[in-house]
PDB file of C-alpha atoms in Angstrom:
ATOM      1  CA  MET A   1     -24.571  15.002  14.732  1.00  0.00           C
ATOM      2  CA  ALA A   2     -22.117  13.676  12.148  1.00  0.00           C
ATOM      3  CA  TYR A   3     -24.084  15.431   9.401  1.00  0.00           C
ATOM      4  CA  GLN A   4     -23.952  18.743  11.263  1.00  0.00           C
ATOM      5  CA  THR A   5     -20.187  18.397  11.784  1.00  0.00           C
ATOM      6  CA  PHE A   6     -19.618  17.539   8.131  1.00  0.00           C
ATOM      7  CA  ARG A   7     -21.817  20.418   7.016  1.00  0.00           C
ATOM      8  CA  GLN A   8     -19.961  22.854   9.251  1.00  0.00           C
ATOM      9  CA  GLU A   9     -16.575  21.668   7.998  1.00  0.00           C
ATOM     10  CA  TYR A  10     -17.778  21.767   4.404  1.00  0.00           C
ATOM     11  CA  LEU A  11     -19.026  25.350   4.688  1.00  0.00           C
ATOM     12  CA  GLN A  12     -15.683  26.431   6.166  1.00  0.00           C
ATOM     13  CA  VAL A  13     -13.928  25.503   2.923  1.00  0.00           C
ATOM     14  CA  PRO A  14     -13.298  28.660   0.829  1.00  0.00           C
ATOM     15  CA  PRO A  15     -15.956  29.138  -1.881  1.00  0.00           C
ATOM     16  CA  VAL A  16     -13.885  28.590  -5.036  1.00  0.00           C
ATOM     17  CA  THR A  17     -12.165  25.488  -3.642  1.00  0.00           C
ATOM     18  CA  ARG A  18     -15.512  24.181  -2.391  1.00  0.00           C
ATOM     19  CA  ALA A  19     -17.247  24.729  -5.715  1.00  0.00           C
ATOM     20  CA  TYR A  20     -14.514  23.195  -7.870  1.00  0.00           C
ATOM     21  CA  THR A  21     -13.814  20.103  -5.748  1.00  0.00           C
ATOM     22  CA  THR A  22     -17.546  19.476  -5.290  1.00  0.00           C
ATOM     23  CA  ALA A  23     -18.097  19.690  -9.045  1.00  0.00           C
ATOM     24  CA  CYS A  24     -15.264  17.206  -9.623  1.00  0.00           C
ATOM     25  CA  VAL A  25     -16.621  14.723  -7.067  1.00  0.00           C
ATOM     26  CA  LEU A  26     -20.205  14.997  -8.345  1.00  0.00           C
ATOM     27  CA  THR A  27     -19.075  14.527 -11.960  1.00  0.00           C
ATOM     28  CA  THR A  28     -17.102  11.423 -11.028  1.00  0.00           C
ATOM     29  CA  ALA A  29     -20.066  10.083  -9.027  1.00  0.00           C
ATOM     30  CA  ALA A  30     -22.385  10.647 -11.997  1.00  0.00           C
ATOM     31  CA  VAL A  31     -20.010   8.662 -14.220  1.00  0.00           C
ATOM     32  CA  GLN A  32     -19.709   5.870 -11.647  1.00  0.00           C
ATOM     33  CA  LEU A  33     -23.517   5.661 -11.417  1.00  0.00           C
ATOM     34  CA  GLU A  34     -23.664   5.595 -15.240  1.00  0.00           C
ATOM     35  CA  LEU A  35     -25.843   8.696 -15.357  1.00  0.00           C
ATOM     36  CA  ILE A  36     -23.385  10.126 -17.867  1.00  0.00           C
ATOM     37  CA  THR A  37     -20.340   8.767 -19.689  1.00  0.00           C
ATOM     38  CA  PRO A  38     -16.841  10.204 -20.145  1.00  0.00           C
ATOM     39  CA  PHE A  39     -17.613  10.455 -23.866  1.00  0.00           C
ATOM     40  CA  GLN A  40     -20.036  13.261 -23.028  1.00  0.00           C
ATOM     41  CA  LEU A  41     -17.374  15.166 -21.077  1.00  0.00           C
ATOM     42  CA  TYR A  42     -14.043  14.975 -22.869  1.00  0.00           C
ATOM     43  CA  PHE A  43     -12.317  17.792 -24.747  1.00  0.00           C
ATOM     44  CA  ASN A  44     -13.037  17.582 -28.474  1.00  0.00           C
ATOM     45  CA  PRO A  45     -12.527  20.779 -30.523  1.00  0.00           C
ATOM     46  CA  GLU A  46     -14.627  19.494 -33.419  1.00  0.00           C
ATOM     47  CA  LEU A  47     -17.629  18.755 -31.207  1.00  0.00           C
ATOM     48  CA  ILE A  48     -17.182  22.073 -29.399  1.00  0.00           C
ATOM     49  CA  PHE A  49     -16.835  24.390 -32.365  1.00  0.00           C
ATOM     50  CA  LYS A  50     -18.773  22.537 -35.055  1.00  0.00           C
ATOM     51  CA  HIS A  51     -21.542  20.933 -33.009  1.00  0.00           C
ATOM     52  CA  PHE A  52     -21.668  23.649 -30.313  1.00  0.00           C
ATOM     53  CA  GLN A  53     -21.186  21.264 -27.368  1.00  0.00           C
ATOM     54  CA  ILE A  54     -19.831  24.173 -25.352  1.00  0.00           C
ATOM     55  CA  TRP A  55     -20.125  22.359 -22.014  1.00  0.00           C
ATOM     56  CA  ARG A  56     -17.043  20.309 -22.914  1.00  0.00           C
ATOM     57  CA  LEU A  57     -14.914  23.409 -22.315  1.00  0.00           C
ATOM     58  CA  ILE A  58     -15.773  23.002 -18.615  1.00  0.00           C
ATOM     59  CA  THR A  59     -16.514  19.312 -18.096  1.00  0.00           C
ATOM     60  CA  ASN A  60     -13.093  18.180 -19.317  1.00  0.00           C
ATOM     61  CA  TYR A  61     -11.687  19.877 -16.179  1.00  0.00           C
ATOM     62  CA  LEU A  62     -14.076  18.029 -13.855  1.00  0.00           C
ATOM     63  CA  PHE A  63     -13.365  14.360 -14.562  1.00  0.00           C
ATOM     64  CA  PHE A  64     -10.204  12.685 -13.254  1.00  0.00           C
ATOM     65  CA  GLY A  65     -11.031   9.108 -14.178  1.00  0.00           C
ATOM     66  CA  PRO A  66     -12.843   6.352 -12.290  1.00  0.00           C
ATOM     67  CA  VAL A  67     -12.625   6.155  -8.514  1.00  0.00           C
ATOM     68  CA  GLY A  68      -9.256   4.698  -7.603  1.00  0.00           C
ATOM     69  CA  PHE A  69      -5.734   5.663  -6.570  1.00  0.00           C
ATOM     70  CA  ASN A  70      -5.260   8.177  -9.397  1.00  0.00           C
ATOM     71  CA  PHE A  71      -8.575   9.901  -8.626  1.00  0.00           C
ATOM     72  CA  LEU A  72      -7.898  10.118  -4.874  1.00  0.00           C
ATOM     73  CA  PHE A  73      -4.332  11.328  -5.460  1.00  0.00           C
ATOM     74  CA  ASN A  74      -5.541  14.116  -7.731  1.00  0.00           C
ATOM     75  CA  MET A  75      -8.400  15.109  -5.427  1.00  0.00           C
ATOM     76  CA  ILE A  76      -6.092  15.380  -2.423  1.00  0.00           C
ATOM     77  CA  PHE A  77      -3.636  17.599  -4.289  1.00  0.00           C
ATOM     78  CA  LEU A  78      -6.394  19.657  -5.897  1.00  0.00           C
ATOM     79  CA  TYR A  79      -8.165  20.307  -2.599  1.00  0.00           C
ATOM     80  CA  ARG A  80      -4.979  20.941  -0.616  1.00  0.00           C
ATOM     81  CA  TYR A  81      -3.230  23.408  -2.909  1.00  0.00           C
ATOM     82  CA  CYS A  82      -6.353  25.111  -4.194  1.00  0.00           C
ATOM     83  CA  ARG A  83      -7.387  25.784  -0.604  1.00  0.00           C
ATOM     84  CA  MET A  84      -3.926  26.953   0.466  1.00  0.00           C
ATOM     85  CA  LEU A  85      -3.823  29.402  -2.434  1.00  0.00           C
ATOM     86  CA  GLU A  86      -7.307  30.707  -1.706  1.00  0.00           C
ATOM     87  CA  GLU A  87      -6.645  31.071   2.020  1.00  0.00           C
ATOM     88  CA  GLY A  88      -3.095  32.333   1.515  1.00  0.00           C
ATOM     89  CA  SER A  89      -1.945  34.682  -1.230  1.00  0.00           C
ATOM     90  CA  PHE A  90      -5.498  35.100  -2.570  1.00  0.00           C
ATOM     91  CA  ARG A  91      -7.171  35.709   0.782  1.00  0.00           C
ATOM     92  CA  GLY A  92      -9.705  38.510   0.393  1.00  0.00           C
ATOM     93  CA  ARG A  93      -9.121  38.432  -3.372  1.00  0.00           C
ATOM     94  CA  THR A  94     -11.652  35.884  -4.564  1.00  0.00           C
ATOM     95  CA  ALA A  95     -12.138  37.745  -7.849  1.00  0.00           C
ATOM     96  CA  ASP A  96      -8.398  37.527  -8.593  1.00  0.00           C
ATOM     97  CA  PHE A  97      -8.497  33.806  -7.805  1.00  0.00           C
ATOM     98  CA  VAL A  98     -11.440  33.262 -10.147  1.00  0.00           C
ATOM     99  CA  PHE A  99      -9.595  35.259 -12.805  1.00  0.00           C
ATOM    100  CA  MET A 100      -6.578  32.969 -12.389  1.00  0.00           C
ATOM    101  CA  PHE A 101      -8.905  30.011 -12.965  1.00  0.00           C
ATOM    102  CA  LEU A 102     -10.274  31.603 -16.122  1.00  0.00           C
ATOM    103  CA  PHE A 103      -6.852  32.655 -17.418  1.00  0.00           C
ATOM    104  CA  GLY A 104      -5.316  29.231 -16.739  1.00  0.00           C
ATOM    105  CA  GLY A 105      -8.306  27.420 -18.220  1.00  0.00           C
ATOM    106  CA  LEU A 106      -8.204  29.554 -21.364  1.00  0.00           C
ATOM    107  CA  LEU A 107      -4.482  28.968 -21.898  1.00  0.00           C
ATOM    108  CA  MET A 108      -4.820  25.220 -21.335  1.00  0.00           C
ATOM    109  CA  THR A 109      -7.738  25.033 -23.741  1.00  0.00           C
ATOM    110  CA  LEU A 110      -5.663  26.800 -26.397  1.00  0.00           C
ATOM    111  CA  PHE A 111      -2.712  24.492 -25.794  1.00  0.00           C
ATOM    112  CA  GLY A 112      -5.115  21.557 -25.762  1.00  0.00           C
ATOM    113  CA  LEU A 113      -5.840  22.228 -29.429  1.00  0.00           C
ATOM    114  CA  PHE A 114      -2.266  21.165 -30.230  1.00  0.00           C
ATOM    115  CA  VAL A 115      -1.736  18.239 -27.834  1.00  0.00           C
ATOM    116  CA  ASN A 116      -3.603  14.981 -27.662  1.00  0.00           C
ATOM    117  CA  LEU A 117      -5.260  15.417 -24.260  1.00  0.00           C
ATOM    118  CA  VAL A 118      -8.939  14.754 -23.667  1.00  0.00           C
ATOM    119  CA  PHE A 119      -9.122  15.732 -19.974  1.00  0.00           C
ATOM    120  CA  LEU A 120      -7.240  18.739 -18.599  1.00  0.00           C
ATOM    121  CA  GLY A 121      -8.132  18.593 -14.896  1.00  0.00           C
ATOM    122  CA  GLN A 122      -4.834  17.025 -13.857  1.00  0.00           C
ATOM    123  CA  ALA A 123      -2.869  19.693 -15.735  1.00  0.00           C
ATOM    124  CA  PHE A 124      -4.968  22.344 -13.983  1.00  0.00           C
ATOM    125  CA  THR A 125      -4.067  20.818 -10.610  1.00  0.00           C
ATOM    126  CA  ILE A 126      -0.361  20.960 -11.499  1.00  0.00           C
ATOM    127  CA  MET A 127      -0.830  24.628 -12.414  1.00  0.00           C
ATOM    128  CA  LEU A 128      -2.240  25.347  -8.935  1.00  0.00           C
ATOM    129  CA  VAL A 129       0.613  23.413  -7.319  1.00  0.00           C
ATOM    130  CA  TYR A 130       3.177  25.344  -9.387  1.00  0.00           C
ATOM    131  CA  VAL A 131       1.787  28.782  -8.479  1.00  0.00           C
ATOM    132  CA  TRP A 132       1.602  27.866  -4.783  1.00  0.00           C
ATOM    133  CA  SER A 133       5.127  26.425  -4.793  1.00  0.00           C
ATOM    134  CA  ARG A 134       6.641  29.538  -6.393  1.00  0.00           C
ATOM    135  CA  ARG A 135       4.857  31.804  -3.924  1.00  0.00           C
ATOM    136  CA  ASN A 136       6.078  29.740  -0.970  1.00  0.00           C
ATOM    137  CA  PRO A 137       9.696  29.027  -1.933  1.00  0.00           C
ATOM    138  CA  TYR A 138      10.990  28.401   1.603  1.00  0.00           C
ATOM    139  CA  VAL A 139       8.444  25.762   2.623  1.00  0.00           C
ATOM    140  CA  ARG A 140      10.089  22.346   3.050  1.00  0.00           C
ATOM    141  CA  MET A 141       8.181  19.419   1.575  1.00  0.00           C
ATOM    142  CA  ASN A 142       8.185  15.743   2.527  1.00  0.00           C
ATOM    143  CA  PHE A 143       7.063  13.476  -0.310  1.00  0.00           C
ATOM    144  CA  PHE A 144       5.769  10.184   1.149  1.00  0.00           C
ATOM    145  CA  GLY A 145       8.673  10.237   3.603  1.00  0.00           C
ATOM    146  CA  LEU A 146      11.115   9.523   0.765  1.00  0.00           C
ATOM    147  CA  LEU A 147      12.217  12.974  -0.370  1.00  0.00           C
ATOM    148  CA  ILE A 148      12.703  16.278   1.433  1.00  0.00           C
ATOM    149  CA  PHE A 149      12.984  19.356  -0.738  1.00  0.00           C
ATOM    150  CA  GLN A 150      11.959  23.002  -1.092  1.00  0.00           C
ATOM    151  CA  ALA A 151       8.461  23.781  -2.388  1.00  0.00           C
ATOM    152  CA  PRO A 152       9.512  25.026  -5.896  1.00  0.00           C
ATOM    153  CA  PHE A 153      10.687  21.502  -6.732  1.00  0.00           C
ATOM    154  CA  LEU A 154       7.282  19.960  -5.978  1.00  0.00           C
ATOM    155  CA  PRO A 155       5.817  20.145  -9.540  1.00  0.00           C
ATOM    156  CA  TRP A 156       8.945  18.488 -10.919  1.00  0.00           C
ATOM    157  CA  VAL A 157       8.837  15.765  -8.264  1.00  0.00           C
ATOM    158  CA  LEU A 158       5.220  15.078  -9.218  1.00  0.00           C
ATOM    159  CA  MET A 159       6.231  14.873 -12.871  1.00  0.00           C
ATOM    160  CA  GLY A 160       8.945  12.368 -11.984  1.00  0.00           C
ATOM    161  CA  PHE A 161       6.407  10.363  -9.973  1.00  0.00           C
ATOM    162  CA  SER A 162       4.080  10.280 -13.003  1.00  0.00           C
ATOM    163  CA  LEU A 163       6.981   9.095 -15.134  1.00  0.00           C
ATOM    164  CA  LEU A 164       7.714   6.266 -12.681  1.00  0.00           C
ATOM    165  CA  LEU A 165       4.057   5.194 -12.858  1.00  0.00           C
ATOM    166  CA  GLY A 166       4.319   5.015 -16.638  1.00  0.00           C
ATOM    167  CA  ASN A 167       2.069   8.009 -17.271  1.00  0.00           C
ATOM    168  CA  SER A 168       2.615  10.656 -19.918  1.00  0.00           C
ATOM    169  CA  ILE A 169       4.411  13.747 -18.653  1.00  0.00           C
ATOM    170  CA  ILE A 170       2.692  15.978 -21.234  1.00  0.00           C
ATOM    171  CA  VAL A 171      -0.034  16.680 -18.667  1.00  0.00           C
ATOM    172  CA  ASP A 172       2.504  17.785 -16.054  1.00  0.00           C
ATOM    173  CA  LEU A 173       4.488  19.874 -18.530  1.00  0.00           C
ATOM    174  CA  LEU A 174       1.308  21.630 -19.654  1.00  0.00           C
ATOM    175  CA  GLY A 175       0.361  22.477 -16.067  1.00  0.00           C
ATOM    176  CA  ILE A 176       3.888  23.705 -15.284  1.00  0.00           C
ATOM    177  CA  ALA A 177       3.996  25.826 -18.441  1.00  0.00           C
ATOM    178  CA  VAL A 178       0.649  27.523 -17.779  1.00  0.00           C
ATOM    179  CA  GLY A 179       1.483  27.991 -14.098  1.00  0.00           C
ATOM    180  CA  HIS A 180       4.809  29.599 -14.994  1.00  0.00           C
ATOM    181  CA  ILE A 181       3.181  31.959 -17.506  1.00  0.00           C
ATOM    182  CA  TYR A 182       0.703  33.118 -14.864  1.00  0.00           C
ATOM    183  CA  PHE A 183       3.388  33.445 -12.180  1.00  0.00           C
ATOM    184  CA  PHE A 184       5.681  35.402 -14.506  1.00  0.00           C
ATOM    185  CA  LEU A 185       2.973  37.819 -15.648  1.00  0.00           C
ATOM    186  CA  GLU A 186       1.534  38.319 -12.157  1.00  0.00           C
ATOM    187  CA  ASP A 187       4.550  38.127  -9.822  1.00  0.00           C
ATOM    188  CA  VAL A 188       7.767  38.584 -11.819  1.00  0.00           C
ATOM    189  CA  PHE A 189       7.262  40.936 -14.756  1.00  0.00           C
ATOM    190  CA  PRO A 190       5.472  43.739 -12.804  1.00  0.00           C
ATOM    191  CA  ASN A 191       8.512  43.962 -10.492  1.00  0.00           C
ATOM    192  CA  GLN A 192      11.058  44.229 -13.310  1.00  0.00           C
ATOM    193  CA  PRO A 193      12.442  47.632 -14.434  1.00  0.00           C
ATOM    194  CA  GLY A 194       9.886  48.966 -16.877  1.00  0.00           C
ATOM    195  CA  GLY A 195       7.479  46.136 -16.082  1.00  0.00           C
ATOM    196  CA  ARG A 196       3.794  46.499 -15.381  1.00  0.00           C
ATOM    197  CA  ARG A 197       0.805  44.340 -14.565  1.00  0.00           C
ATOM    198  CA  LEU A 198      -0.598  42.804 -17.711  1.00  0.00           C
ATOM    199  CA  LEU A 199      -3.217  40.697 -15.945  1.00  0.00           C
ATOM    200  CA  ARG A 200      -5.997  42.822 -14.512  1.00  0.00           C
ATOM    201  CA  THR A 201      -9.074  41.271 -12.993  1.00  0.00           C
ATOM    202  CA  PRO A 202     -12.239  42.584 -14.706  1.00  0.00           C
ATOM    203  CA  SER A 203     -14.295  44.869 -12.497  1.00  0.00           C
ATOM    204  CA  VAL A 204     -17.365  42.691 -12.992  1.00  0.00           C
ATOM    205  CA  LEU A 205     -15.585  39.807 -11.252  1.00  0.00           C
ATOM    206  CA  LYS A 206     -14.557  42.084  -8.392  1.00  0.00           C
ATOM    207  CA  ALA A 207     -18.147  43.290  -8.006  1.00  0.00           C
ATOM    208  CA  VAL A 208     -19.466  39.713  -7.859  1.00  0.00           C
ATOM    209  CA  PHE A 209     -16.841  37.898  -5.789  1.00  0.00           C
ATOM    210  CA  ASP A 210     -14.822  40.265  -3.614  1.00  0.00           C
ATOM    211  CA  THR A 211     -15.823  40.974  -0.038  1.00  0.00           C
ATOM    212  CA  PRO A 212     -15.001  44.456   1.244  1.00  0.00           C
ATOM    213  CA  GLU A 213     -13.518  43.499   4.593  1.00  0.00           C
ATOM    214  CA  GLU A 214     -10.776  41.270   5.925  1.00  0.00           C
ATOM    215  CA  ASP A 215     -11.263  38.893   8.837  1.00  0.00           C
ATOM    216  CA  PRO A 216      -9.148  40.287  11.724  1.00  0.00           C
ATOM    217  CA  ASN A 217      -9.188  36.895  13.475  1.00  0.00           C
ATOM    218  CA  TYR A 218      -7.656  34.975  10.535  1.00  0.00           C
ATOM    219  CA  ASN A 219      -5.071  32.444  11.660  1.00  0.00           C
ATOM    220  CA  PRO A 220      -2.792  31.448   8.736  1.00  0.00           C
ATOM    221  CA  LEU A 221      -2.368  27.788   7.830  1.00  0.00           C
ATOM    222  CA  PRO A 222       0.927  26.253   9.051  1.00  0.00           C
ATOM    223  CA  GLU A 223       2.135  26.089   5.443  1.00  0.00           C
ATOM    224  CA  GLU A 224       1.619  29.827   5.040  1.00  0.00           C
ATOM    225  CA  ARG A 225       3.464  30.919   8.173  1.00  0.00           C
ATOM    226  CA  PRO A 226       7.024  32.232   7.908  1.00  0.00           C
TER     227      PRO A 226
END
């Protein structure tokens, strides 16, 4: 009975969110079980381009460290904001959501060549948070019951939290920068005088991922309601 309930809930998660969070959890489990090591996953341009270990372009986004507070914190934020984006502003536009993943991942990989970061998953999470927060500017947030603020301040609050924990803020700044570039090109620049859409989802992605019809019974998440 419990398995059936879990399976039903799991299958109700939107496909991109389900695939990405599952890959992250399975990668972490494989490391915990010592089936693989983080040294086989981390971002290393020399190993990628000289030794053709191409999988590192993907695996460095899937590992968030050993199971603990930092891992759970990142998984909660990743699942929550990835799902709200996919069920909100990207509803019925799975191909556009996948394209955002690819665009953000490409930019972060390019920036990763110039900063000393070996895992980019946390920066990717901040990017998702940033895009969601800018598309939902009037949502009021409550951070652990300590702070109440509007959604656009959330990425900066998270950066301040990382600073208090003694972590490097380079990860947060990278995620904010990539998120802002995407938001500007997709939401701001096309609406400016003389502006136009520079980011266009390839037709092959639309053919693979987009569904032709919208669910008439969709009930928006509380966070997405006016």
